[in-house]
mmCIF file of C-alpha atoms in Angstrom:
data_model
loop_
_atom_site.group_PDB
_atom_site.id
_atom_site.type_symbol
_atom_site.label_atom_id
_atom_site.label_comp_id
_atom_site.label_asym_id
_atom_site.label_seq_id
_atom_site.Cartn_x
_atom_site.Cartn_y
_atom_site.Cartn_z
ATOM 1 C CA MET A 1215 -0.204 0.102 -0.135
ATOM 2 C CA TRP A 1216 1.249 3.520 -0.803
ATOM 3 C CA VAL A 1217 2.045 6.048 1.569
ATOM 4 C CA ALA A 1218 0.271 9.696 1.275
ATOM 5 C CA ALA A 1219 3.273 11.150 0.928
ATOM 6 C CA GLY A 1220 3.696 9.615 -2.659
ATOM 7 C CA TYR A 1221 0.816 11.808 -3.669
ATOM 8 C CA ARG A 1222 1.781 15.001 -3.692
ATOM 9 C CA ARG A 1223 2.374 15.883 -7.334
ATOM 10 C CA GLN A 1224 -0.574 16.310 -9.312
ATOM 11 C CA ASP A 1225 -0.263 13.370 -11.962
ATOM 12 C CA TRP A 1226 -0.144 11.028 -8.970
ATOM 13 C CA LEU A 1227 -3.391 12.462 -7.921
ATOM 14 C CA GLU A 1228 -4.451 12.082 -11.359
ATOM 15 C CA ARG A 1229 -3.736 8.007 -11.615
ATOM 16 C CA LEU A 1230 -4.905 7.375 -8.082
ATOM 17 C CA CYS A 1231 -8.638 9.429 -8.857
ATOM 18 C CA GLY A 1232 -8.790 7.564 -11.957
ATOM 19 C CA ARG A 1233 -7.369 4.221 -11.727
ATOM 20 C CA LEU A 1234 -8.254 3.025 -8.293
ATOM 21 C CA LEU A 1235 -11.214 5.066 -6.962
ATOM 22 C CA GLN A 1236 -12.893 4.608 -10.155
ATOM 23 C CA LEU A 1237 -11.845 1.543 -11.600
ATOM 24 C CA ARG A 1238 -10.514 -0.839 -8.503
ATOM 25 C CA PRO A 1239 -13.957 -1.391 -8.063
ATOM 26 C CA ILE A 1240 -14.635 -3.025 -11.939
ATOM 27 C CA LEU A 1241 -11.391 -4.953 -11.455
ATOM 28 C CA ILE A 1242 -12.637 -6.136 -8.255
ATOM 29 C CA VAL A 1243 -15.965 -7.574 -9.499
ATOM 30 C CA SER A 1244 -13.763 -8.692 -12.944
ATOM 31 C CA GLY A 1245 -11.717 -10.771 -10.642
ATOM 32 C CA ILE A 1246 -14.026 -13.021 -9.106
ATOM 33 C CA TYR A 1247 -14.336 -14.922 -12.234
ATOM 34 C CA ARG A 1248 -10.642 -15.315 -12.550
ATOM 35 C CA ARG A 1249 -10.426 -16.461 -8.386
ATOM 36 C CA ARG A 1250 -13.090 -19.181 -8.456
ATOM 37 C CA ILE A 1251 -12.066 -22.732 -7.558
ATOM 38 C CA LEU A 1252 -13.410 -24.566 -5.097
ATOM 39 C CA ILE A 1253 -10.468 -25.705 -2.305
ATOM 40 C CA GLU A 1254 -9.326 -25.086 1.292
ATOM 41 C CA ARG A 1255 -9.269 -21.696 2.280
ATOM 42 C CA GLN A 1256 -6.675 -19.482 3.820
ATOM 43 C CA THR A 1257 -7.004 -17.442 6.910
ATOM 44 C CA ARG A 1258 -7.831 -14.061 6.384
ATOM 45 C CA ASP A 1259 -5.168 -13.162 8.790
ATOM 46 C CA ASN A 1260 -2.496 -14.864 6.452
ATOM 47 C CA ASN A 1261 -4.057 -13.582 3.344
ATOM 48 C CA VAL A 1262 -3.588 -9.809 4.378
ATOM 49 C CA ARG A 1263 0.461 -11.018 6.172
ATOM 50 C CA LEU A 1264 1.592 -11.343 2.938
ATOM 51 C CA TYR A 1265 0.266 -8.066 1.126
ATOM 52 C CA ALA A 1266 3.130 -6.576 1.184
ATOM 53 C CA ASP A 1267 5.287 -8.483 -0.408
ATOM 54 C CA MET A 1268 2.340 -8.772 -3.690
ATOM 55 C CA MET A 1269 2.172 -4.927 -4.071
ATOM 56 C CA GLY A 1270 4.943 -4.271 -6.562
ATOM 57 C CA ARG A 1271 3.514 -7.099 -8.529
ATOM 58 C CA ARG A 1272 0.079 -6.262 -8.827
ATOM 59 C CA GLU A 1273 -0.253 -3.119 -10.861
ATOM 60 C CA GLU A 1274 -2.703 -3.344 -13.636
ATOM 61 C CA SER A 1275 -2.294 -1.185 -16.825
ATOM 62 C CA ASP A 1276 -5.087 1.518 -18.033
ATOM 63 C CA SER A 1277 -5.147 -0.201 -21.272
ATOM 64 C CA ALA A 1278 -6.009 -4.271 -19.509
ATOM 65 C CA LEU A 1279 -8.711 -2.174 -17.260
ATOM 66 C CA ARG A 1280 -10.253 -0.515 -20.418
ATOM 67 C CA LYS A 1281 -10.184 -4.022 -22.051
ATOM 68 C CA GLU A 1282 -12.805 -5.268 -19.224
ATOM 69 C CA ALA A 1283 -16.027 -7.057 -20.608
ATOM 70 C CA ASP A 1284 -18.934 -6.211 -18.637
ATOM 71 C CA PRO A 1285 -18.137 -7.723 -15.089
ATOM 72 C CA ARG A 1286 -21.693 -8.218 -13.982
ATOM 73 C CA PRO A 1287 -22.123 -11.628 -15.473
ATOM 74 C CA ALA A 1288 -18.836 -12.452 -12.479
ATOM 75 C CA ILE A 1289 -20.718 -12.054 -9.918
ATOM 76 C CA ILE A 1290 -23.874 -14.997 -10.473
ATOM 77 C CA GLY A 1291 -24.083 -17.883 -8.449
ATOM 78 C CA VAL A 1292 -21.421 -16.270 -6.430
ATOM 79 C CA SER A 1293 -22.028 -16.904 -2.601
ATOM 80 C CA PRO A 1294 -20.170 -15.045 0.269
ATOM 81 C CA SER A 1295 -18.459 -18.509 1.116
ATOM 82 C CA THR A 1296 -17.321 -18.869 -2.370
ATOM 83 C CA ILE A 1297 -13.918 -19.803 -2.273
ATOM 84 C CA LEU A 1298 -11.596 -17.585 -4.871
ATOM 85 C CA GLN A 1299 -8.546 -17.878 -5.779
ATOM 86 C CA THR A 1300 -6.072 -15.183 -4.872
ATOM 87 C CA PRO A 1301 -2.595 -13.889 -5.419
ATOM 88 C CA ARG A 1302 -1.792 -15.108 -1.907
ATOM 89 C CA GLY A 1303 -3.516 -17.881 -1.457
ATOM 90 C CA PRO A 1304 -7.414 -19.341 -1.513
ATOM 91 C CA LEU A 1305 -10.159 -16.919 0.583
ATOM 92 C CA ARG A 1306 -13.915 -16.658 0.907
ATOM 93 C CA ALA A 1307 -15.654 -14.224 -1.657
ATOM 94 C CA ASP A 1308 -16.917 -12.579 1.247
ATOM 95 C CA ASP A 1309 -13.128 -11.752 2.944
ATOM 96 C CA TRP A 1310 -11.707 -11.414 -0.326
ATOM 97 C CA LEU A 1311 -13.957 -8.200 -0.805
ATOM 98 C CA ASN A 1312 -13.637 -6.883 2.653
ATOM 99 C CA THR A 1313 -9.703 -6.506 1.848
ATOM 100 C CA ARG A 1314 -10.291 -4.788 -1.322
ATOM 101 C CA LEU A 1315 -12.637 -2.687 0.376
ATOM 102 C CA ILE A 1316 -9.733 -1.583 3.507
ATOM 103 C CA GLU A 1317 -7.623 -0.937 0.478
ATOM 104 C CA LEU A 1318 -10.189 1.838 -0.918
ATOM 105 C CA VAL A 1319 -10.983 3.069 2.473
ATOM 106 C CA VAL A 1320 -7.005 3.844 3.103
ATOM 107 C CA HIS A 1321 -6.072 5.514 -0.303
ATOM 108 C CA ALA A 1322 -9.152 7.411 -0.469
ATOM 109 C CA ASP A 1323 -7.677 8.931 3.378
ATOM 110 C CA ASP A 1324 -3.855 8.874 1.890
ATOM 111 C CA LEU A 1325 -5.887 10.997 -1.193
ATOM 112 C CA SER A 1326 -7.150 13.321 1.595
ATOM 113 C CA ARG A 1327 -4.681 14.110 3.682
ATOM 114 C CA SER A 1328 -2.346 14.402 0.668
ATOM 115 C CA VAL A 1329 -4.107 17.636 -0.683
ATOM 116 C CA PRO A 1330 -5.462 19.148 3.178
ATOM 117 C CA ASP A 1331 -6.711 22.038 0.931
ATOM 118 C CA ARG A 1332 -9.519 20.673 -0.493
ATOM 119 C CA ASP A 1333 -12.601 18.537 0.904
ATOM 120 C CA PRO A 1334 -11.640 15.105 2.241
ATOM 121 C CA VAL A 1335 -12.582 12.379 0.040
ATOM 122 C CA ALA A 1336 -15.957 10.732 1.200
ATOM 123 C CA ILE A 1337 -15.937 7.428 3.277
ATOM 124 C CA HIS A 1338 -19.213 5.696 3.542
ATOM 125 C CA ARG A 1339 -19.796 5.026 7.283
ATOM 126 C CA ALA A 1340 -20.347 1.076 6.465
ATOM 127 C CA ALA A 1341 -17.560 1.021 4.310
ATOM 128 C CA LEU A 1342 -15.293 2.360 7.317
ATOM 129 C CA ALA A 1343 -16.708 -0.176 9.971
ATOM 130 C CA ILE A 1344 -16.020 -2.819 7.818
ATOM 131 C CA ALA A 1345 -12.638 -1.752 7.101
ATOM 132 C CA VAL A 1346 -11.938 -1.023 11.092
ATOM 133 C CA ARG A 1347 -13.699 -4.572 12.215
ATOM 134 C CA MET A 1348 -11.623 -6.834 9.822
ATOM 135 C CA LEU A 1349 -8.469 -5.045 10.948
ATOM 136 C CA ALA A 1350 -9.355 -5.346 14.713
ATOM 137 C CA GLU A 1351 -10.197 -9.218 14.402
ATOM 138 C CA ILE A 1352 -6.877 -9.814 12.228
ATOM 139 C CA LEU A 1353 -5.410 -7.971 15.184
ATOM 140 C CA ALA A 1354 -6.977 -10.387 17.960
ATOM 141 C CA ALA A 1355 -6.045 -13.751 15.444
ATOM 142 C CA ARG A 1356 -3.096 -12.468 15.461
ATOM 143 C CA ALA A 1357 -1.873 -11.529 19.158
ATOM 144 C CA PRO A 1358 -4.592 -13.827 20.510
ATOM 145 C CA GLY A 1359 -5.218 -12.910 24.323
ATOM 146 C CA ARG A 1360 -7.221 -11.019 26.744
ATOM 147 C CA ALA A 1361 -4.772 -9.023 28.680
ATOM 148 C CA VAL A 1362 -5.797 -5.650 26.591
ATOM 149 C CA GLU A 1363 -9.101 -4.574 25.400
ATOM 150 C CA VAL A 1364 -9.221 -2.553 22.058
ATOM 151 C CA ARG A 1365 -12.177 0.144 21.681
ATOM 152 C CA VAL A 1366 -12.358 1.620 18.285
ATOM 153 C CA SER A 1367 -15.647 3.671 19.319
ATOM 154 C CA PRO A 1368 -18.856 3.451 17.584
ATOM 155 C CA PHE A 1369 -17.676 0.197 15.614
ATOM 156 C CA VAL A 1370 -15.937 -2.549 17.319
ATOM 157 C CA ALA A 1371 -13.996 -3.631 20.554
ATOM 158 C CA VAL A 1372 -11.999 -6.664 20.688
ATOM 159 C CA GLN A 1373 -9.632 -7.932 23.660
ATOM 160 C CA ALA A 1374 -6.130 -9.168 22.524
ATOM 161 C CA ILE A 1375 -2.625 -9.902 23.313
ATOM 162 C CA ALA A 1376 -1.728 -12.777 25.896
ATOM 163 C CA GLY A 1377 -1.335 -12.087 29.608
ATOM 164 C CA GLN A 1378 -3.609 -12.189 32.705
ATOM 165 C CA ARG A 1379 -7.271 -12.736 31.675
ATOM 166 C CA HIS A 1380 -10.214 -9.940 32.668
ATOM 167 C CA THR A 1381 -13.390 -11.135 33.214
ATOM 168 C CA ARG A 1382 -15.676 -8.588 34.832
ATOM 169 C CA GLY A 1383 -15.907 -4.609 35.698
ATOM 170 C CA THR A 1384 -13.179 -2.159 33.872
ATOM 171 C CA PRO A 1385 -10.587 -4.290 32.281
ATOM 172 C CA PRO A 1386 -6.839 -2.882 33.905
ATOM 173 C CA ASN A 1387 -5.772 -2.357 30.174
ATOM 174 C CA VAL A 1388 -7.872 -0.203 27.595
ATOM 175 C CA VAL A 1389 -6.622 1.309 24.091
ATOM 176 C CA GLU A 1390 -8.932 3.351 22.543
ATOM 177 C CA THR A 1391 -9.061 5.773 19.450
ATOM 178 C CA ASP A 1392 -11.141 6.524 16.585
ATOM 179 C CA PRO A 1393 -11.640 4.649 13.551
ATOM 180 C CA LEU A 1394 -9.177 6.793 10.758
ATOM 181 C CA THR A 1395 -6.693 6.842 13.389
ATOM 182 C CA TRP A 1396 -7.366 2.692 13.718
ATOM 183 C CA VAL A 1397 -6.680 2.076 10.158
ATOM 184 C CA ARG A 1398 -3.833 4.265 9.895
ATOM 185 C CA LEU A 1399 -1.965 2.702 12.738
ATOM 186 C CA ALA A 1400 -3.141 -1.032 11.196
ATOM 187 C CA THR A 1401 -1.670 -0.536 7.778
ATOM 188 C CA GLY A 1402 1.514 1.696 9.220
ATOM 189 C CA ARG A 1403 0.249 5.172 8.253
ATOM 190 C CA THR A 1404 1.408 6.715 11.063
ATOM 191 C CA THR A 1405 3.087 4.922 14.203
ATOM 192 C CA TRP A 1406 1.856 4.226 18.157
ATOM 193 C CA ALA A 1407 4.106 6.672 19.191
ATOM 194 C CA ASP A 1408 3.039 9.682 16.885
ATOM 195 C CA ALA A 1409 -0.286 8.646 17.790
ATOM 196 C CA VAL A 1410 -0.287 8.729 21.542
ATOM 197 C CA ASN A 1411 1.514 11.931 21.342
ATOM 198 C CA ALA A 1412 -1.205 13.508 19.256
ATOM 199 C CA GLY A 1413 -3.823 12.431 21.800
ATOM 200 C CA SER A 1414 -5.391 10.253 18.950
ATOM 201 C CA VAL A 1415 -4.732 7.401 21.160
ATOM 202 C CA THR A 1416 -5.812 6.971 24.632
ATOM 203 C CA ALA A 1417 -3.962 4.191 26.664
ATOM 204 C CA SER A 1418 -4.431 3.344 30.443
ATOM 205 C CA GLY A 1419 -3.261 0.247 32.538
ATOM 206 C CA THR A 1420 0.796 -0.843 32.447
ATOM 207 C CA ARG A 1421 0.265 -3.263 29.501
ATOM 208 C CA ALA A 1422 -2.211 -0.976 27.607
ATOM 209 C CA SER A 1423 0.519 -0.697 23.959
ATOM 210 C CA LEU A 1424 -0.100 -2.203 20.353
ATOM 211 C CA GLU A 1425 3.009 -0.304 19.149
ATOM 212 C CA ASP A 1426 4.677 -4.259 19.240
ATOM 213 C CA HIS A 1427 1.792 -5.694 16.975
ATOM 214 C CA LEU A 1428 1.483 -2.727 14.751
ATOM 215 C CA PRO A 1429 1.063 -2.152 11.486
ATOM 216 C CA LEU A 1430 -0.999 -5.479 10.619
ATOM 217 C CA LEU A 1431 -0.145 -4.666 6.388
ATOM 218 C CA SER A 1432 1.989 -1.736 5.045
#
């Protein structure tokens, strides 16, 4: 995934708007047909773990996108549980689409931060909610445990990190942040220290730190 600082020039902004925010949804739908297989699936965590390794090989040319046939027939007969063959291994259709949605949310935020003098790109609340919840679930899967409660209001709260289990009352270790800050932390757009210093993250408790577990993908 690309860092926001890389979009300062107008030509980069035009490519991002034209190729990613507009054409990527078409590519996502048409890609379903090419990836449909019926074999044992990967977990979302394993699939996302390989994200950075694939980024250098997944740029499609503008001409290839223009030649795409109508992608709508590709989704006929596809259910959320259909297994797709992705570049990083088999994955459920719903999980694969959600990872593409995360990509769109992150790049929309990248664009907004790259041109702060313009109105920010509107991110649909439902899309942001899905991205936030999925990234939180990946954290919980990658760092299982109940020592720390991570709250991203109003969308999700998960427990993670091995240690003393909390069962009732106020958790002793709590991390709280807003949705966009969580997305930026999880995807390496900002660091734990910078978010805490900026007041975008509040952490209470001796073990209330996610620094060793972030970013989840970059």
